[in-house]
XYZ file of C-alpha atoms in Angstrom:
324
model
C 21.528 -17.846 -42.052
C 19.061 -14.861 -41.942
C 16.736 -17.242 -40.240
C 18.455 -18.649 -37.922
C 19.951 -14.883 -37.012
C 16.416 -13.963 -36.268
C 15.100 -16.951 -33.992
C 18.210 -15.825 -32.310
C 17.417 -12.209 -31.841
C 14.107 -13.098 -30.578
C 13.440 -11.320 -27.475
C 13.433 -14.117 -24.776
C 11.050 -14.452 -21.990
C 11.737 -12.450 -18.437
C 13.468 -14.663 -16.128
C 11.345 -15.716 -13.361
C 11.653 -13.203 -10.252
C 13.878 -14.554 -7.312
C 12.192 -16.722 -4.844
C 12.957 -13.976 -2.366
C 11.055 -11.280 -4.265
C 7.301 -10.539 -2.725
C 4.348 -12.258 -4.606
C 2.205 -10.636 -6.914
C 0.314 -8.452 -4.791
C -3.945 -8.743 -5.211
C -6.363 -6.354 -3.814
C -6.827 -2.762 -3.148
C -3.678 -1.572 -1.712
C -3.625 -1.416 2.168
C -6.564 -3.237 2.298
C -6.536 -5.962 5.054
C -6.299 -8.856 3.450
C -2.930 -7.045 1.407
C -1.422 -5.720 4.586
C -1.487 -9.426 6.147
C 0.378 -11.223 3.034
C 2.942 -7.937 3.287
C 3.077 -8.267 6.866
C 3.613 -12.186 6.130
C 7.002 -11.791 3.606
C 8.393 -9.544 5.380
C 8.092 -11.064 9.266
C 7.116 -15.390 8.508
C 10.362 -15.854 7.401
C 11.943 -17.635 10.196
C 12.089 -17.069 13.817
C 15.252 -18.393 14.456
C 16.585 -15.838 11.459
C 15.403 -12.923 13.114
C 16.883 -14.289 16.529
C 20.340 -14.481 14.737
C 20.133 -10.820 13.537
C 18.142 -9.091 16.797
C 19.640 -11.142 19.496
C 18.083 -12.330 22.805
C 15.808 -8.901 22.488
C 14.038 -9.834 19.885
C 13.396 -6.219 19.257
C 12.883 -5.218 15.932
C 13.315 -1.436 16.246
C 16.038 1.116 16.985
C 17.685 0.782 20.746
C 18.726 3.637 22.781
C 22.380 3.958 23.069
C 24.929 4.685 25.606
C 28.900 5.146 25.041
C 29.919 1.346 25.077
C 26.662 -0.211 25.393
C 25.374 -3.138 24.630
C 22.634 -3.744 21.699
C 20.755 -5.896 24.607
C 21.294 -2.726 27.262
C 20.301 -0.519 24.429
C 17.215 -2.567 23.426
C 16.488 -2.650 26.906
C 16.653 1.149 27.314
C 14.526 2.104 24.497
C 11.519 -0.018 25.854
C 11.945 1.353 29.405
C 11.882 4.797 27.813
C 8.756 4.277 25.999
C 7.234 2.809 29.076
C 8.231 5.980 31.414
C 6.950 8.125 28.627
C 3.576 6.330 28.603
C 3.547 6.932 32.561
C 2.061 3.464 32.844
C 1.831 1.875 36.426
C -0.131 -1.455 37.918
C -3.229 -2.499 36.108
C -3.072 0.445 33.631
C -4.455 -1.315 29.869
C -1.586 -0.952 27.595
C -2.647 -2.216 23.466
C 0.816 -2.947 21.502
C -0.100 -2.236 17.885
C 2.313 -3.845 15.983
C 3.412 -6.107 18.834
C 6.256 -8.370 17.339
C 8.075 -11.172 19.585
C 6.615 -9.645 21.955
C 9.261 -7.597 23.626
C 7.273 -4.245 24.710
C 4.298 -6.657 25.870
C 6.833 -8.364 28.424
C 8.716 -5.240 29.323
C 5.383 -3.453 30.214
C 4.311 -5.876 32.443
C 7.149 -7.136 34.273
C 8.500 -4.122 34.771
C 5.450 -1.733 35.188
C 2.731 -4.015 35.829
C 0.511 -3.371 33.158
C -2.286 -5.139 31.470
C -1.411 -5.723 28.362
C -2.613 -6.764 24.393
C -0.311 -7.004 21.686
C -1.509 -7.297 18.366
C 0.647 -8.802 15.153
C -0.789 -9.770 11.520
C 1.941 -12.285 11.734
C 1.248 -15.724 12.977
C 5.041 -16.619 13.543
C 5.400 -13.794 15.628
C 2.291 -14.487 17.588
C 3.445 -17.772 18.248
C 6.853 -16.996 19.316
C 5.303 -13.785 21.676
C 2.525 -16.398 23.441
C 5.347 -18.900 24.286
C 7.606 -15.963 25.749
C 4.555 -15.114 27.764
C 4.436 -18.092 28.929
C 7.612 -19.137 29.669
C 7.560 -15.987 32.133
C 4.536 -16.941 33.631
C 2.907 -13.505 32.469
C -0.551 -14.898 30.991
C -2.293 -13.330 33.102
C -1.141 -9.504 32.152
C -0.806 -10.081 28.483
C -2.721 -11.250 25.593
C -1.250 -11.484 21.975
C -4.029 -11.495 19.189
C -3.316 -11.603 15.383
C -5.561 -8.801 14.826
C -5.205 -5.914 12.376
C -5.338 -2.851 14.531
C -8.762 -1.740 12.658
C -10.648 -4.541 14.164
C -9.522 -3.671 17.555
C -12.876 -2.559 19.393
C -12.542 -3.586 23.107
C -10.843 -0.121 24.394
C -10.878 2.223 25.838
C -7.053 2.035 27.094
C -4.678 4.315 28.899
C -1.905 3.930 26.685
C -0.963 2.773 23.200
C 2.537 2.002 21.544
C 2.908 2.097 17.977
C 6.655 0.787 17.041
C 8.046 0.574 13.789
C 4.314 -0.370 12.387
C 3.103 2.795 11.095
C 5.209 2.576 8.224
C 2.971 -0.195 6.977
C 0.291 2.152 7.051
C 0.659 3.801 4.176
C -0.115 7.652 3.629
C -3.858 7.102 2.069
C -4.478 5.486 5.193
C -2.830 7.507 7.729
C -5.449 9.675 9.403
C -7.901 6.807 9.683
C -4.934 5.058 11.544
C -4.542 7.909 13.847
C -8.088 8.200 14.463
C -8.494 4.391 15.389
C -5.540 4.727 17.704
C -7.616 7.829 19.413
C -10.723 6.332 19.664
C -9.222 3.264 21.849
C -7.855 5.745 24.181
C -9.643 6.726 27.199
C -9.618 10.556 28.034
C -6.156 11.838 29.301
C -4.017 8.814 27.689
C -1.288 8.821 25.382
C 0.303 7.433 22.019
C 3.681 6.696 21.562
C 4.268 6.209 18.119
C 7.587 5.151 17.124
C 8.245 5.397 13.024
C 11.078 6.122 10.688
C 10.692 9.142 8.540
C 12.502 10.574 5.276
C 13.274 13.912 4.317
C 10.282 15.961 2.692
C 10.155 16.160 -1.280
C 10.419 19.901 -3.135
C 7.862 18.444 -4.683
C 5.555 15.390 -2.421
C 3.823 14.063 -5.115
C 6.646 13.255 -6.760
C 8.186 10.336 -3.931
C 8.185 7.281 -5.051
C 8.998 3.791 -3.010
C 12.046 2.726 -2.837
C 11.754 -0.650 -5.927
C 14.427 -2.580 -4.173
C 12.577 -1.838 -0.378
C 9.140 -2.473 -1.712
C 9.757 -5.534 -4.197
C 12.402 -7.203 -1.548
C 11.950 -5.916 1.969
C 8.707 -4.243 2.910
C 6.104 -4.872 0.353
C 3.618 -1.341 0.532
C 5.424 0.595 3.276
C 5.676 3.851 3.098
C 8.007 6.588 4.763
C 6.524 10.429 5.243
C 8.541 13.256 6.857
C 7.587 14.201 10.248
C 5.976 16.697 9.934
C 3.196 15.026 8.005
C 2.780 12.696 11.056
C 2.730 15.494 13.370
C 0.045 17.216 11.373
C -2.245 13.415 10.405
C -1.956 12.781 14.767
C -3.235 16.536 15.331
C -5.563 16.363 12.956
C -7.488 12.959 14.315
C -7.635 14.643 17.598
C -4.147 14.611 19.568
C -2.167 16.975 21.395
C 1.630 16.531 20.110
C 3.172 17.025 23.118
C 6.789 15.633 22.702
C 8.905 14.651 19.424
C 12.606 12.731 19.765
C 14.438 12.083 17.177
C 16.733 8.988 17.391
C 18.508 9.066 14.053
C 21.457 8.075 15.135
C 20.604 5.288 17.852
C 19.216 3.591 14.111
C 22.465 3.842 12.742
C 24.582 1.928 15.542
C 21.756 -0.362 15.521
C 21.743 -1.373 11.973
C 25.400 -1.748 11.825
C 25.109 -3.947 14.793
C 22.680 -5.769 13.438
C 24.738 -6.245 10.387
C 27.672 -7.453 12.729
C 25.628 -10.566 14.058
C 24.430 -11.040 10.651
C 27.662 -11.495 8.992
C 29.573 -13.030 12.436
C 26.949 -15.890 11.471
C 26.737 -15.587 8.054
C 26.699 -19.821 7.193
C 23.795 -20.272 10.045
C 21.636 -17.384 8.132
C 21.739 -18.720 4.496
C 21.004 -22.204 6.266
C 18.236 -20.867 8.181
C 16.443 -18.692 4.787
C 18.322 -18.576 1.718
C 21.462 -17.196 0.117
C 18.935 -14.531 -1.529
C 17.285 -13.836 1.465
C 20.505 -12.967 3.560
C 21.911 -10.919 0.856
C 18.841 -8.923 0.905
C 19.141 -8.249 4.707
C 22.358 -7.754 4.841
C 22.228 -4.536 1.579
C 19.124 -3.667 3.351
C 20.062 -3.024 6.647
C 23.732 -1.550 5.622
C 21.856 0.652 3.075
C 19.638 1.893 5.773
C 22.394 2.622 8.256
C 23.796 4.914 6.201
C 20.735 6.748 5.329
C 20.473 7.760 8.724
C 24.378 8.295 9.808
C 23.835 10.956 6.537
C 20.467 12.320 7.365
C 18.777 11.115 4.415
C 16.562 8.951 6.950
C 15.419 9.849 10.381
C 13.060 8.074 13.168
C 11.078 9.402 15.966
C 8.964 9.160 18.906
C 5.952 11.432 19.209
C 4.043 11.323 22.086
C 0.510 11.894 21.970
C -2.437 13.023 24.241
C -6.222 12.420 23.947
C -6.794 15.584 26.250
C -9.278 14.714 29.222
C -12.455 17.147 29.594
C -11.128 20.824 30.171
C -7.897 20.377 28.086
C -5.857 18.211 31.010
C -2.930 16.358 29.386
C -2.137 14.699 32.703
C 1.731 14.950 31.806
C 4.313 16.548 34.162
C 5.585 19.910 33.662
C 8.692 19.092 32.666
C 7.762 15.968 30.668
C 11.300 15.287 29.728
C 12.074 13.520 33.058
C 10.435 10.613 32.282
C 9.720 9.370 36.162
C 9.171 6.135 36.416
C 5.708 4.668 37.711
């Protein structure tokens, strides 16, 4: 009986992580070829899930609100807004770190004309940004590489947007980023970089990653408060010239993101997995209220690699935002 008590006491083995959990992670942490497979679980898991969740946008980022907008007006809004604060105009070279379905890419050249390359690590997205392009018969103005943003070398370009990729960075990496981004630019252009941030530590080198985010979600991302942005883009170089937060155009976001997600909840699990939905749906609910309660926040800062002299090239009053 005592035997038979102790096979049965025997600690068993773990249970094998769910399918939905990120592989076991090789290489030096944000090294390319890790940054690609994290880049991979988080955006190859579906096109036609992420169309369910973003809608006809495809834009994977906060919107910009109005009182009883749309999420498509919204999305719409927050891409014109980063356009107007790039200042581009016709034939102006526009490189889309970070590009996604290729939403920005379109926007910036139907709309404004510009010349534009959009760069993803993910090959689904690639795929589903080329056929967009040319669908719209836009072939012409944009290119869509899968390119990590390091390997970039054909610049210099008049503007660069950075949205919702930085936070794959990582904070070990973060200056280099910033001074890759500056290099590209020519004299007088500008950065918008678009990127959630949390609320400083008493003590920074005690934040950890969130487990669930990083084992289930985003695999190495990284969140820093803004002011450690502010201070890695001034120190590769940039004038800060403008900082807006959006915290709480995230927040009706997420929750309408949730909306579509549970309005259509049979189609998701049928599309991924029942794992794989859950996730989403705690993730984005989770995050939602982080930044209805302030505990997460997300920004634009835009940038300028001053011309000769210290000219910034920006209007006086830069918050008018004139169109091209």
């Amino acid at each position: 009986a005592v035997r038979d008590l102790l096979v049965l006491a025997r600690p068993l083995p773990a249970p094998a992580p769910p399918a939905e959990e990120a592989l076991r992670r090789g290489g030096a942490i944000h090294s390319r070829g890790r940054d690609k497979a994290a880049v991979s679980h988080h955006y190859d898991v579906g096109n036609d899930f992420y169309a369910l969740v973003l809608g006809p946008s495809m834009v994977y980022s906060c919107a910009y609100w109005q009182p009883r907008g749309t999420l498509e007006e919204a999305q719409h809004a927050k891409l014109d807004l980063v356009c107007r604060k790039l200042g581009l105009g016709a034939g102006q070279r526009l490189l889309d770190v970070g590009c996604g379905w290729g939403s920005m890419a379109l926007h910036a050249a139907r709309e404004y004309g510009a010349q534009v390359t959009g760069i993803t690590l993910s090959r689904e997205q690639a795929a589903y940004a080329r056929k967009r392009v040319a669908e719209e018969g836009l072939a012409d103005r944009i290119e869509i590489r899968v390119q990590d943003y390091r390997d970039v070398k054909d610049g210099p370009y008049d503007a660069v947007s950075s949205i919702g990729m930085a936070e794959h960075v990582g904070s070990t990496g973060y200056r280099a980023y910033a001074r890759d981004l500056y290099g590209l630019l020519r004299p007088g252009g500008r950065l918008l970089n678009h990127q959630i941030a949390r609320r400083p530590e008493p003590d920074e080198s005690a934040y950890r990653i969130d487990e669930f985010i990083d084992a289930y979600v985003f695999p190495d991302g990284e969140l820093s408060p803004l002011g450690t942005t502010v201070a890695e883009l001034e120190g590769a170089g940039f004038e800060v010239r403008d900082v807006e937060s959006l915290r709480e155009h995230y927040a009706l976001t997420l929750r309408a993101w949730v909306a579509r997600l549970e309005a259509r909840w049979d189609e998701a699990v049928a599309l991924t997995s029942p794992g794989r939905a859950r996730v989403w749906q705690l993730y984005m609910a989770a995050s939602a209220l982080g930044f209805e309660r302030g505990r997460l926040g997300v920004n634009q800062v835009l940038a300028v690699k001053a011309a000769p002299g210290g000219a910034s090239r920006l209007p006086l009053r830069t918050r008018v935002w004139p169109a091209a």
